[in-house]
Coordinates of C-alpha atoms in Angstrom, one line a residue:
Chain A
M1 CA 0.0 0.0 0.0
T2 CA 1.8 3.1 -1.2
I3 CA -1.1 5.5 -0.8
T4 CA 0.0 8.2 1.5
A5 CA -2.0 9.3 4.5
K6 CA -3.0 12.5 2.7
W7 CA -4.4 10.7 -0.3
R8 CA -6.2 8.3 2.0
S9 CA -8.0 11.1 3.8
R10 CA -8.8 12.7 0.4
L11 CA -10.3 9.4 -0.8
L12 CA -12.3 9.3 2.4
Y13 CA -13.7 12.7 1.8
V14 CA -14.7 11.6 -1.7
G15 CA -16.4 8.6 -0.1
V16 CA -18.2 10.6 2.4
A17 CA -19.4 13.1 -0.3
A18 CA -20.6 10.1 -2.3
V19 CA -22.6 8.7 0.5
V20 CA -24.2 12.0 1.4
A21 CA -25.0 12.7 -2.3
Y22 CA -26.5 9.2 -2.7
C23 CA -28.8 9.8 0.2
L24 CA -29.7 13.4 -0.4
A25 CA -29.8 13.9 -4.2
P26 CA -33.3 12.5 -4.8
F27 CA -34.6 14.4 -1.8
Y28 CA -33.0 17.5 -3.1
W29 CA -34.6 16.9 -6.5
M30 CA -38.0 16.8 -4.8
L31 CA -37.3 20.0 -3.1
V32 CA -36.1 21.8 -6.3
S33 CA -39.0 20.4 -8.3
S34 CA -41.5 21.6 -5.8
L35 CA -40.1 25.2 -6.2
R36 CA -40.4 25.2 -10.0
R37 CA -43.2 27.0 -11.9
T38 CA -45.7 24.7 -13.6
S39 CA -44.5 26.0 -16.9
D40 CA -40.9 24.8 -16.4
I41 CA -41.6 21.8 -14.3
F42 CA -39.7 19.6 -16.8
D43 CA -36.6 21.6 -16.5
T44 CA -33.6 19.6 -15.5
S45 CA -31.4 22.4 -14.2
L46 CA -30.1 21.9 -10.7
L47 CA -31.7 25.1 -9.5
P48 CA -35.1 26.4 -10.4
S49 CA -34.7 29.2 -12.9
R50 CA -37.3 31.3 -11.1
P51 CA -38.3 29.8 -7.8
S52 CA -42.0 30.0 -7.1
L53 CA -44.4 28.8 -4.4
E54 CA -47.1 28.1 -7.0
N55 CA -47.0 24.4 -6.2
Y56 CA -47.4 25.0 -2.5
R57 CA -50.4 27.2 -3.2
A58 CA -51.8 24.4 -5.4
V59 CA -51.4 21.9 -2.6
F60 CA -53.5 23.9 -0.2
D61 CA -56.2 24.4 -2.8
P62 CA -59.3 23.2 -1.0
S63 CA -60.1 20.8 -3.8
Q64 CA -57.1 18.6 -3.0
G65 CA -58.2 18.2 0.7
F66 CA -54.6 18.1 1.7
T67 CA -55.0 20.0 5.0
R68 CA -57.6 17.4 6.0
A69 CA -55.3 14.6 5.0
L70 CA -52.5 16.0 7.1
L71 CA -54.9 16.2 10.0
N72 CA -56.0 12.6 9.4
S73 CA -52.3 11.4 9.3
L74 CA -51.6 13.3 12.5
I75 CA -54.6 11.7 14.3
V76 CA -54.0 8.2 13.1
A77 CA -50.2 8.2 13.7
G78 CA -50.5 10.2 16.9
I79 CA -53.1 7.9 18.5
T80 CA -51.3 4.8 17.3
T81 CA -48.1 6.0 18.8
A82 CA -49.7 7.0 22.1
L83 CA -51.5 3.7 22.5
A84 CA -48.5 1.7 21.5
L85 CA -46.2 3.5 23.9
L86 CA -48.7 3.2 26.8
L87 CA -48.9 -0.6 26.4
A88 CA -45.3 -1.1 25.4
T89 CA -43.9 0.8 28.5
F90 CA -45.5 -1.7 30.9
T91 CA -44.6 -4.7 28.8
A92 CA -41.0 -3.6 28.1
Y93 CA -40.5 -3.0 31.8
A94 CA -41.6 -6.5 32.6
M95 CA -39.4 -7.8 29.8
A96 CA -36.3 -6.0 31.1
R97 CA -36.7 -6.2 34.8
L98 CA -38.9 -9.1 35.9
E99 CA -38.2 -12.8 35.7
F100 CA -41.1 -15.0 34.7
R101 CA -42.0 -18.1 32.7
F102 CA -42.1 -18.0 28.9
K103 CA -40.4 -14.6 28.9
R104 CA -38.1 -15.4 25.9
L105 CA -41.0 -17.0 24.1
I106 CA -43.2 -14.0 24.6
L107 CA -40.5 -11.6 23.5
T108 CA -39.8 -13.7 20.4
L109 CA -43.4 -13.8 19.5
I110 CA -43.8 -10.0 19.9
I111 CA -40.7 -9.4 17.7
A112 CA -41.9 -12.0 15.2
T113 CA -45.2 -10.1 14.9
S114 CA -43.4 -7.0 13.6
M115 CA -42.1 -9.1 10.6
F116 CA -45.6 -10.2 9.7
P117 CA -46.7 -9.2 6.2
V118 CA -49.3 -6.5 6.8
V119 CA -51.5 -7.6 3.9
S120 CA -52.1 -10.9 5.8
I121 CA -54.0 -9.0 8.4
V122 CA -55.4 -6.3 6.1
V123 CA -57.4 -8.7 4.0
P124 CA -59.4 -10.3 6.8
L125 CA -59.8 -7.1 8.7
L126 CA -61.0 -5.3 5.6
K127 CA -63.9 -7.9 5.4
L128 CA -64.6 -7.6 9.1
F129 CA -64.6 -3.8 9.1
T130 CA -66.8 -3.7 6.0
D131 CA -69.3 -5.9 7.9
I132 CA -69.3 -3.8 11.0
G133 CA -69.3 -0.5 9.1
W134 CA -65.8 0.7 10.2
I135 CA -64.6 1.6 6.7
N136 CA -63.6 5.3 6.6
T137 CA -63.1 5.5 10.3
Y138 CA -60.0 6.3 12.3
Q139 CA -60.2 3.2 14.3
A140 CA -60.1 1.1 11.2
M141 CA -56.6 2.5 10.5
I142 CA -55.4 2.7 14.1
V143 CA -56.3 -0.9 15.1
P144 CA -54.4 -2.6 12.3
S145 CA -51.5 -0.1 12.7
M146 CA -51.0 -1.4 16.3
S147 CA -49.8 -4.7 14.7
F148 CA -46.5 -3.1 13.7
A149 CA -46.3 -0.1 16.1
L150 CA -46.7 -2.1 19.3
P151 CA -43.9 -4.7 18.6
L152 CA -41.6 -1.9 17.5
A153 CA -42.3 0.1 20.7
V154 CA -41.9 -3.0 23.0
W155 CA -38.7 -3.9 21.4
N156 CA -37.1 -0.5 21.5
L157 CA -38.2 0.2 25.1
T158 CA -37.0 -3.2 26.3
T159 CA -33.5 -2.4 25.2
F160 CA -33.7 1.1 26.8
F161 CA -34.9 -0.3 30.1
R162 CA -32.2 -3.0 30.0
Q163 CA -29.5 -0.3 29.7
M164 CA -30.7 1.4 32.9
P165 CA -28.9 0.3 36.1
D166 CA -31.0 -1.9 38.4
E167 CA -29.6 -0.3 41.5
L168 CA -31.6 2.9 41.2
E169 CA -35.0 1.3 41.6
H170 CA -33.7 -1.2 44.2
A171 CA -32.5 1.8 46.2
A172 CA -35.9 3.4 45.8
M173 CA -37.6 0.2 47.0
I174 CA -35.4 0.0 50.0
D175 CA -36.3 3.5 50.8
G176 CA -39.9 2.3 51.0
C177 CA -41.2 2.6 47.5
T178 CA -43.3 -0.1 46.1
R179 CA -42.3 -1.5 42.7
G180 CA -45.0 0.5 41.1
Q181 CA -43.9 3.7 42.8
A182 CA -40.3 3.0 41.9
F183 CA -41.4 2.5 38.3
R184 CA -43.4 5.8 38.3
K185 CA -41.0 8.0 40.2
I186 CA -37.6 6.6 39.2
I187 CA -37.8 4.6 36.0
I188 CA -40.2 6.7 33.9
P189 CA -38.4 10.0 34.4
L190 CA -35.0 8.3 33.8
A191 CA -36.3 6.5 30.8
A192 CA -37.9 9.6 29.3
P193 CA -35.2 10.0 26.6
G194 CA -35.7 6.4 25.6
I195 CA -39.4 6.7 25.6
F196 CA -39.1 9.8 23.5
T197 CA -36.9 8.1 21.0
T198 CA -39.2 5.2 20.8
A199 CA -42.1 7.6 20.3
I200 CA -40.3 9.2 17.3
I201 CA -39.4 5.9 15.7
T202 CA -43.0 4.6 16.2
F203 CA -44.5 7.8 15.0
I204 CA -42.4 7.8 11.8
A205 CA -43.4 4.2 11.1
A206 CA -47.1 5.0 11.6
W207 CA -46.9 8.2 9.6
N208 CA -45.3 6.3 6.7
E209 CA -48.0 3.6 6.7
F210 CA -49.7 3.3 3.3
L211 CA -51.3 -0.1 2.7
I212 CA -53.7 0.0 5.7
A213 CA -54.7 3.6 5.1
L214 CA -55.3 2.8 1.4
S215 CA -57.4 -0.3 2.1
M216 CA -59.5 1.0 4.9
T217 CA -60.7 4.2 3.3
N218 CA -62.4 5.1 0.1
K219 CA -63.6 8.6 1.1
P220 CA -61.0 11.3 0.3
A221 CA -61.9 13.1 3.5
M222 CA -60.7 10.2 5.5
Q223 CA -57.4 9.5 3.7
T224 CA -54.1 10.0 5.3
A225 CA -51.5 12.3 3.7
P226 CA -49.5 9.6 1.8
V227 CA -52.7 8.1 0.3
S228 CA -54.1 11.5 -0.5
I229 CA -50.9 12.7 -2.2
S230 CA -50.7 9.5 -4.3
K231 CA -54.2 10.3 -5.6
F232 CA -53.7 14.0 -6.3
S233 CA -55.4 14.9 -9.6
G234 CA -54.2 17.3 -12.2
A235 CA -56.1 19.9 -14.2
T236 CA -56.9 17.2 -16.8
Q237 CA -57.2 13.5 -16.5
F238 CA -54.0 12.8 -18.3
E239 CA -51.8 15.2 -16.5
T240 CA -50.1 14.1 -13.3
P241 CA -49.6 17.1 -11.1
F242 CA -45.9 16.4 -10.3
G243 CA -45.3 19.9 -9.0
S244 CA -47.9 19.7 -6.3
Q245 CA -47.1 16.1 -5.6
M246 CA -43.5 17.1 -4.9
A247 CA -44.6 20.1 -2.8
A248 CA -46.9 17.9 -0.7
G249 CA -44.2 15.3 -0.5
V250 CA -41.8 17.9 0.9
L251 CA -44.5 19.1 3.4
V252 CA -45.1 15.5 4.6
T253 CA -41.4 14.7 4.8
V254 CA -39.8 17.8 6.2
P255 CA -41.2 17.4 9.8
L256 CA -39.6 13.9 9.8
V257 CA -36.3 15.1 8.4
V258 CA -36.2 17.9 11.0
M259 CA -36.8 15.4 13.7
V260 CA -34.1 13.1 12.3
L261 CA -31.6 15.9 12.2
L262 CA -32.4 17.1 15.7
F263 CA -32.4 13.7 17.3
Q264 CA -30.1 11.7 14.9
R265 CA -27.9 10.4 17.7
R266 CA -30.9 9.1 19.7
I267 CA -32.7 7.7 16.7
V268 CA -29.5 5.8 15.6
A269 CA -29.2 4.4 19.1
G270 CA -32.8 3.3 19.1
L271 CA -32.6 1.7 15.7
T272 CA -29.4 -0.1 16.2
A273 CA -30.0 -1.1 19.7
G274 CA -33.1 -2.8 18.7
A275 CA -31.5 -4.5 15.8
A276 CA -28.3 -5.6 17.4
K277 CA -30.1 -7.7 20.0
Chain B
M1 CA -25.2 -2.2 51.4
A2 CA -25.6 -5.9 50.9
D3 CA -29.2 -5.2 49.8
T4 CA -28.2 -3.1 46.9
K5 CA -25.7 -5.7 45.7
T6 CA -28.0 -8.7 45.9
P7 CA -31.4 -7.4 44.9
P8 CA -34.4 -9.4 45.8
D9 CA -35.0 -10.8 42.3
T10 CA -32.0 -10.5 40.1
A11 CA -32.4 -12.1 36.7
E12 CA -30.7 -15.3 37.7
D13 CA -33.0 -15.9 40.6
E14 CA -35.8 -18.3 40.2
P15 CA -38.5 -18.9 42.9
G16 CA -37.6 -22.5 43.5
R17 CA -33.9 -22.0 43.7
A18 CA -34.1 -19.4 46.5
A19 CA -33.6 -22.0 49.2
D20 CA -30.5 -23.7 47.8
R21 CA -28.5 -20.6 47.1
P22 CA -25.1 -20.4 48.8
S23 CA -25.8 -18.8 52.1
G24 CA -23.3 -16.0 51.7
Q25 CA -25.7 -13.5 53.3
S26 CA -27.0 -15.4 56.2
S27 CA -27.2 -12.6 58.7
R28 CA -31.0 -12.6 58.6
P29 CA -31.6 -15.9 56.8
T30 CA -35.3 -16.6 57.4
S31 CA -36.7 -13.1 56.8
R32 CA -34.5 -12.5 53.8
R33 CA -35.4 -15.7 52.2
R34 CA -39.1 -15.2 52.7
T35 CA -39.0 -11.7 51.2
R36 CA -37.1 -13.0 48.2
T37 CA -39.6 -15.8 47.6
R38 CA -42.6 -13.5 48.0
A39 CA -41.1 -10.8 45.7
T40 CA -40.4 -13.3 43.0
A41 CA -43.9 -14.9 43.1
G42 CA -45.2 -11.4 43.1
S43 CA -43.1 -10.4 40.1
G44 CA -44.6 -13.3 38.2
R45 CA -48.1 -12.0 38.9
M46 CA -46.9 -8.5 38.1
A47 CA -45.3 -9.5 34.9
A48 CA -48.6 -11.2 33.8
L49 CA -50.4 -8.0 34.6
L50 CA -47.9 -5.8 32.7
V51 CA -47.6 -8.1 29.7
S52 CA -51.2 -9.2 29.2
P53 CA -52.5 -5.9 27.6
T54 CA -49.9 -6.1 24.9
L55 CA -50.6 -9.8 24.3
L56 CA -54.3 -9.1 24.2
V57 CA -54.0 -6.3 21.7
L58 CA -51.6 -8.4 19.5
S59 CA -54.0 -11.3 19.7
I60 CA -56.8 -9.1 18.5
V61 CA -54.9 -7.4 15.7
V62 CA -52.6 -10.3 14.5
L63 CA -53.7 -13.7 15.8
Y64 CA -57.4 -13.2 15.2
P65 CA -57.1 -11.9 11.7
T66 CA -54.7 -14.7 10.8
V67 CA -57.2 -17.3 12.0
M68 CA -59.9 -15.4 10.1
A69 CA -57.7 -15.4 7.0
L70 CA -57.2 -19.2 7.3
K71 CA -60.9 -19.7 7.5
E72 CA -61.8 -17.2 4.8
S73 CA -59.3 -18.7 2.4
L74 CA -61.6 -21.8 2.4
Y75 CA -64.5 -19.9 1.0
G76 CA -65.2 -18.8 -2.6
T77 CA -66.5 -15.6 -4.0
K78 CA -70.2 -14.7 -3.8
G79 CA -71.0 -14.8 -7.6
L80 CA -74.0 -16.6 -9.0
D81 CA -75.5 -19.7 -7.5
P82 CA -75.7 -22.2 -10.3
K83 CA -78.8 -23.8 -8.6
T84 CA -80.9 -20.7 -8.2
G85 CA -79.4 -18.3 -10.7
F86 CA -79.4 -15.6 -8.1
I87 CA -76.4 -13.8 -6.7
R88 CA -75.5 -15.6 -3.5
T89 CA -76.0 -13.8 -0.2
S90 CA -73.1 -15.7 1.4
E91 CA -69.8 -17.1 0.3
P92 CA -69.8 -20.8 -0.6
F93 CA -67.4 -23.2 1.1
V94 CA -64.9 -24.4 -1.4
G95 CA -62.4 -26.2 0.8
L96 CA -58.8 -25.9 -0.6
K97 CA -59.9 -24.8 -4.0
N98 CA -58.4 -21.4 -3.6
Y99 CA -55.1 -23.0 -2.9
T100 CA -55.2 -25.7 -5.6
E101 CA -56.2 -23.2 -8.2
V102 CA -52.8 -21.6 -7.8
F103 CA -51.5 -24.7 -9.6
G104 CA -54.3 -24.5 -12.2
A105 CA -55.1 -22.3 -15.1
A106 CA -55.8 -19.2 -12.8
G107 CA -52.4 -19.6 -11.2
D108 CA -50.4 -17.5 -13.7
R109 CA -51.0 -14.2 -11.9
F110 CA -50.1 -15.8 -8.6
W111 CA -46.8 -17.3 -9.8
N112 CA -46.0 -14.0 -11.7
A113 CA -46.5 -12.2 -8.4
F114 CA -44.5 -14.8 -6.5
W115 CA -41.5 -14.6 -8.8
N116 CA -41.7 -10.8 -8.8
T117 CA -41.6 -10.8 -5.1
T118 CA -38.8 -13.2 -4.9
F119 CA -36.8 -11.4 -7.6
F120 CA -37.2 -8.0 -5.9
S121 CA -36.3 -9.4 -2.5
V122 CA -33.1 -11.2 -3.7
V123 CA -31.9 -8.4 -6.0
T124 CA -32.7 -5.4 -3.7
V125 CA -31.3 -7.1 -0.5
G126 CA -28.2 -8.2 -2.4
L127 CA -27.5 -4.7 -3.7
E128 CA -28.4 -3.1 -0.4
T129 CA -26.0 -5.3 1.5
V130 CA -23.1 -4.4 -0.8
I131 CA -23.9 -0.7 -0.8
G132 CA -24.8 -0.6 2.9
V133 CA -21.5 -2.3 3.9
A134 CA -19.6 0.1 1.7
M135 CA -21.4 3.0 3.4
A136 CA -20.7 1.6 6.8
L137 CA -17.0 1.3 6.1
I138 CA -16.8 4.9 4.9
M139 CA -18.7 6.2 7.9
H140 CA -16.6 4.1 10.3
K141 CA -13.4 5.5 8.9
A142 CA -14.6 9.1 8.7
F143 CA -13.9 10.8 12.0
R144 CA -14.9 14.2 10.9
G145 CA -18.4 14.8 9.5
R146 CA -19.7 11.5 10.9
A147 CA -22.7 13.2 12.5
L148 CA -23.5 14.8 9.1
V149 CA -23.2 11.5 7.2
R150 CA -25.3 9.8 9.8
A151 CA -28.0 12.4 9.6
G152 CA -27.9 12.3 5.8
I153 CA -28.2 8.5 5.8
L154 CA -31.4 8.7 7.9
V155 CA -33.2 10.9 5.4
P156 CA -34.1 8.2 2.9
W157 CA -35.3 6.1 5.9
A158 CA -37.5 8.9 7.1
V159 CA -39.1 9.7 3.7
P160 CA -42.4 7.8 3.6
T161 CA -42.2 5.0 1.1
A162 CA -45.3 6.3 -0.7
I163 CA -43.7 9.7 -1.1
S164 CA -40.4 8.2 -2.2
A165 CA -42.4 6.2 -4.8
L166 CA -43.9 9.5 -6.1
L167 CA -40.5 11.1 -6.1
W168 CA -39.0 8.3 -8.1
R169 CA -41.9 8.3 -10.5
W170 CA -41.1 11.9 -11.1
I171 CA -37.4 11.2 -11.5
F172 CA -38.3 8.3 -13.9
N173 CA -40.8 10.4 -15.9
S174 CA -40.2 10.3 -19.6
N175 CA -39.0 13.9 -19.5
G176 CA -37.5 13.5 -16.1
I177 CA -34.0 13.8 -14.7
A178 CA -33.2 10.0 -15.0
N179 CA -33.6 10.1 -18.8
A180 CA -31.7 13.4 -18.9
V181 CA -28.8 11.8 -17.0
V182 CA -28.7 8.6 -19.1
G183 CA -29.3 10.5 -22.3
R184 CA -31.9 8.0 -23.5
Q185 CA -35.7 8.0 -23.7
I186 CA -36.7 5.1 -21.5
L187 CA -40.3 4.8 -20.4
W188 CA -39.3 3.6 -17.0
T189 CA -42.7 3.4 -15.3
T190 CA -44.5 1.4 -18.0
E191 CA -44.7 -2.4 -18.2
G192 CA -41.4 -4.2 -18.9
F193 CA -38.1 -5.0 -17.4
H194 CA -37.2 -1.3 -16.9
A195 CA -40.2 -1.0 -14.5
K196 CA -38.6 -3.7 -12.4
V197 CA -35.3 -1.8 -12.6
A198 CA -37.0 1.4 -11.5
V199 CA -38.5 -0.3 -8.5
I200 CA -35.2 -1.8 -7.5
I201 CA -33.3 1.5 -7.8
A202 CA -35.9 3.3 -5.7
E203 CA -36.0 0.5 -3.1
V204 CA -32.3 0.3 -2.8
W205 CA -32.0 4.0 -2.4
K206 CA -34.4 4.0 0.5
T207 CA -33.1 1.0 2.4
A208 CA -29.3 0.6 1.7
P209 CA -28.5 3.4 4.2
F210 CA -30.4 1.5 6.8
I211 CA -28.3 -1.6 6.4
G212 CA -25.3 0.8 6.5
L213 CA -26.4 2.1 9.8
L214 CA -26.8 -1.4 11.3
V215 CA -23.5 -2.6 10.0
L216 CA -21.8 0.6 11.3
A217 CA -23.2 -0.3 14.7
G218 CA -21.6 -3.7 14.3
L219 CA -18.3 -2.3 13.2
Q220 CA -18.0 0.0 16.1
V221 CA -17.8 -2.8 18.6
I222 CA -14.8 -4.5 16.9
P223 CA -11.8 -3.7 19.0
E224 CA -9.0 -1.8 17.3
E225 CA -6.4 -4.2 18.6
V226 CA -7.5 -6.9 16.3
Y227 CA -6.7 -4.8 13.3
E228 CA -3.3 -3.7 14.8
A229 CA -2.3 -7.3 15.3
A230 CA -3.3 -8.1 11.7
R231 CA -1.4 -5.1 10.4
I232 CA 1.7 -6.1 12.3
D233 CA 1.3 -9.6 10.8
G234 CA 1.4 -7.9 7.4
A235 CA -2.2 -8.5 6.3
S236 CA -3.4 -6.2 3.5
A237 CA -6.4 -4.0 3.8
L238 CA -8.4 -6.3 1.7
R239 CA -7.4 -9.4 3.7
R240 CA -8.2 -7.5 6.9
F241 CA -11.7 -6.7 5.6
W242 CA -12.2 -10.3 4.4
H243 CA -10.8 -12.1 7.4
I244 CA -11.6 -9.8 10.3
T245 CA -14.2 -7.2 9.5
L246 CA -16.6 -9.4 7.6
P247 CA -16.7 -12.4 10.0
L248 CA -17.0 -10.1 13.0
V249 CA -19.9 -8.0 11.6
K250 CA -21.6 -11.0 10.3
P251 CA -24.1 -11.4 13.1
A252 CA -25.1 -7.8 12.8
L253 CA -25.2 -8.0 9.1
L254 CA -27.3 -11.2 9.1
V255 CA -29.8 -9.6 11.4
A256 CA -30.0 -6.6 9.1
V257 CA -30.4 -8.8 6.0
L258 CA -33.0 -10.9 7.6
F259 CA -35.0 -7.8 8.4
R260 CA -34.6 -6.4 5.0
C261 CA -35.6 -9.7 3.4
L262 CA -38.8 -10.0 5.4
D263 CA -39.6 -6.4 4.6
A264 CA -38.9 -6.8 0.9
L265 CA -41.1 -9.9 0.7
R266 CA -44.1 -7.8 1.8
M267 CA -43.3 -4.9 -0.6
F268 CA -46.4 -3.0 -1.6
D269 CA -46.3 0.8 -1.6
L270 CA -43.4 1.3 -3.9
P271 CA -44.4 -0.7 -7.0
Y272 CA -48.0 0.2 -6.4
I273 CA -47.4 4.0 -6.7
L274 CA -44.3 4.0 -8.8
V275 CA -45.7 1.8 -11.6
G276 CA -49.3 1.1 -10.6
A277 CA -51.7 -1.6 -9.5
Q278 CA -52.2 -4.7 -11.7
K279 CA -49.0 -4.3 -13.6
N280 CA -47.6 -7.7 -14.5
S281 CA -44.0 -6.7 -14.4
V282 CA -44.0 -5.4 -10.8
E283 CA -47.0 -7.0 -9.1
T284 CA -46.0 -8.5 -5.8
L285 CA -47.9 -10.9 -3.6
S286 CA -49.0 -8.1 -1.3
M287 CA -50.3 -6.2 -4.2
L288 CA -52.1 -9.2 -5.6
A289 CA -53.8 -10.0 -2.3
Q290 CA -54.7 -6.4 -1.7
N291 CA -56.1 -6.1 -5.2
E292 CA -58.2 -9.3 -4.9
A293 CA -59.5 -8.1 -1.5
S294 CA -60.4 -4.6 -2.8
N295 CA -62.4 -6.4 -5.5
V296 CA -64.3 -8.3 -2.8
R297 CA -62.8 -11.6 -3.7
F298 CA -61.9 -12.3 -0.1
G299 CA -61.4 -16.0 -0.5
P300 CA -58.6 -16.0 -3.1
A301 CA -57.2 -12.8 -1.4
S302 CA -57.0 -14.6 1.9
A303 CA -55.4 -17.6 0.3
Y304 CA -52.7 -15.4 -1.3
A305 CA -52.2 -13.6 2.0
V306 CA -51.8 -17.0 3.8
L307 CA -49.3 -18.2 1.2
L308 CA -47.3 -15.0 1.6
F309 CA -47.4 -15.4 5.3
L310 CA -46.1 -19.0 5.0
Y311 CA -43.4 -17.8 2.6
V312 CA -42.2 -15.1 5.0
F313 CA -42.3 -17.6 7.8
L314 CA -40.2 -20.2 6.0
I315 CA -37.6 -17.6 5.1
A316 CA -37.5 -16.4 8.7
L317 CA -37.1 -19.9 9.8
A318 CA -34.2 -20.5 7.4
F319 CA -32.5 -17.4 8.7
V320 CA -32.9 -18.4 12.3
R321 CA -31.3 -21.7 11.5
L322 CA -28.5 -19.9 9.9
L323 CA -28.1 -17.5 12.7
G324 CA -28.5 -20.2 15.3
A325 CA -25.8 -22.3 13.6
D326 CA -23.5 -19.3 13.6
L327 CA -24.2 -18.7 17.3
V328 CA -23.5 -22.3 18.3
G329 CA -20.1 -22.0 16.5
G330 CA -18.2 -25.1 15.4
G331 CA -21.2 -27.3 16.3
A332 CA -19.2 -30.1 18.0
A333 CA -19.8 -30.2 21.7
R334 CA -16.5 -29.5 23.3
G335 CA -15.2 -27.5 26.3
S336 CA -16.0 -23.8 26.0
E337 CA -12.3 -23.0 25.6
G338 CA -11.8 -25.5 22.8
R339 CA -15.0 -24.3 21.1
N340 CA -13.9 -20.7 21.2
R341 CA -10.6 -21.5 19.6
R342 CA -12.3 -23.6 17.0
L343 CA -14.8 -20.8 16.3
R344 CA -12.0 -18.3 15.8
I345 CA -10.3 -20.6 13.3
T346 CA -13.4 -21.6 11.4
A347 CA -15.1 -18.2 11.3
P348 CA -13.0 -16.7 8.5
R349 CA -13.0 -19.9 6.5
R350 CA -16.8 -20.1 6.7
A351 CA -17.0 -16.4 5.6
E352 CA -15.0 -17.4 2.5
V353 CA -17.4 -20.1 1.7
T354 CA -20.5 -18.1 2.1
A355 CA -19.4 -14.9 0.6

């Protein structure tokens, strides 16, 4: 190896730049396209010749129902995350701290659930929800979403709880706390960062869900943002409104990207801790 | 003090064993023993209490639909009743007909979807693994700007698949940037092999960084000394990668690949939006089942869903065997020391075989 250290570090910078470009270039294209005027939407210049917010205005045109779709997404993903976290906190605590029969089996089953093909539960639930009149309701999207949100949350929280030292709650219990009190007063506040990370990861998963939301709704007013955007209509039947699709895509993605940028260290810890176990 | 060191129910403690533990802390034997037993019995009850809501919810949203799907797959579609000539009010019981028809004349669409699913899974996971490992190696080496790279790498993961499908449809538009870059007019998102390519490119973009992230986590736990020793022994960079890095990140990599495989097998959003529903060249099993269900042919839809489920299950089982075999090491039952040595020798060799 005759490559000098200087060359090696240069090569490394090239590599880093390539990785960043690979990850961000398509996203950048979405951003740039969303700022183009309709008349030059097919331009392939790297910067919009004359940036315009035309597409963003089109997105919020009442006929697209995008605001409502955003609200629907927020409700479905929010409630799914809240419910999953509530149940998962207790379960994960038991998994990390208590010793009981069938523990490994139960944890394996819960994890296995998250690998389940969603369509296998959507088909029967679609029939059931049709029969009981749940189509176009929030619960018809929230209930099936629990199938992936809950295992994800349990798994993440279990690893977080495991990382916390036992001694703290034992000390609390010696000081006269019951296990429940130790859990509430010591564990929950200390685990707050972990719970928060889990909330972000679960929320992103629920926010990105498409198949369930697509199958369980047929009224535009009940569609979530990803479904709604995929069905945006142009001025004519043959025109796909790429500009407003890109603008809406940016609007749906930017909150997640901001979260990712702010909490990247934590999110990475959450994702990899779960996977490394 | 002793209390904090030997908590009432550490992980190793089991209720029955409480009595025959070495009596190291026998200052207050009876009372201590009793508390320990009680606490552990209580912890079982408590665990049941804490775990049951999750199990209940998962039974309702996973177990129950699965059982329903199994039952439903034995029923046909409503259609006309040949006896009365009226549209049936209930679905007729057809036994295993929905499954056997997969091998009959109507099976073409199923097998097409099956091979598409398999093809997508194998190709995307293969590419993602290569690109992901390369990304992880770069990130692992880069000391400066690692935070930036890591944040960048999370962006594709955070973009909803549905949105990324739209984005790639825009990129692959006949007047889009992809054609401008390759300098040819390719109708990417119409039927044909190029539609498959479009799906693969979009999928790999979104998920290769994720593999990179998991492999990076695996890389970071490899002690630097191992590399130093190899360097002193004169191993080249390539040999170091092949004989040290790869075998040592293999567990992390296998987990990542398993996850990606199972995820790719249920692929739906991307081909559905990027190319469209009922497109032969990209229809996956999930798309087929969803399409049948949305056309109220619940019987065949359930049968396809069950078959997909079995497929995913078999792949998962195969991986667990693979992972399990790896964890057991050389396989032969020897002393732990001997097995460790054996593992250390065989691990690189095995990597050569499998890679």
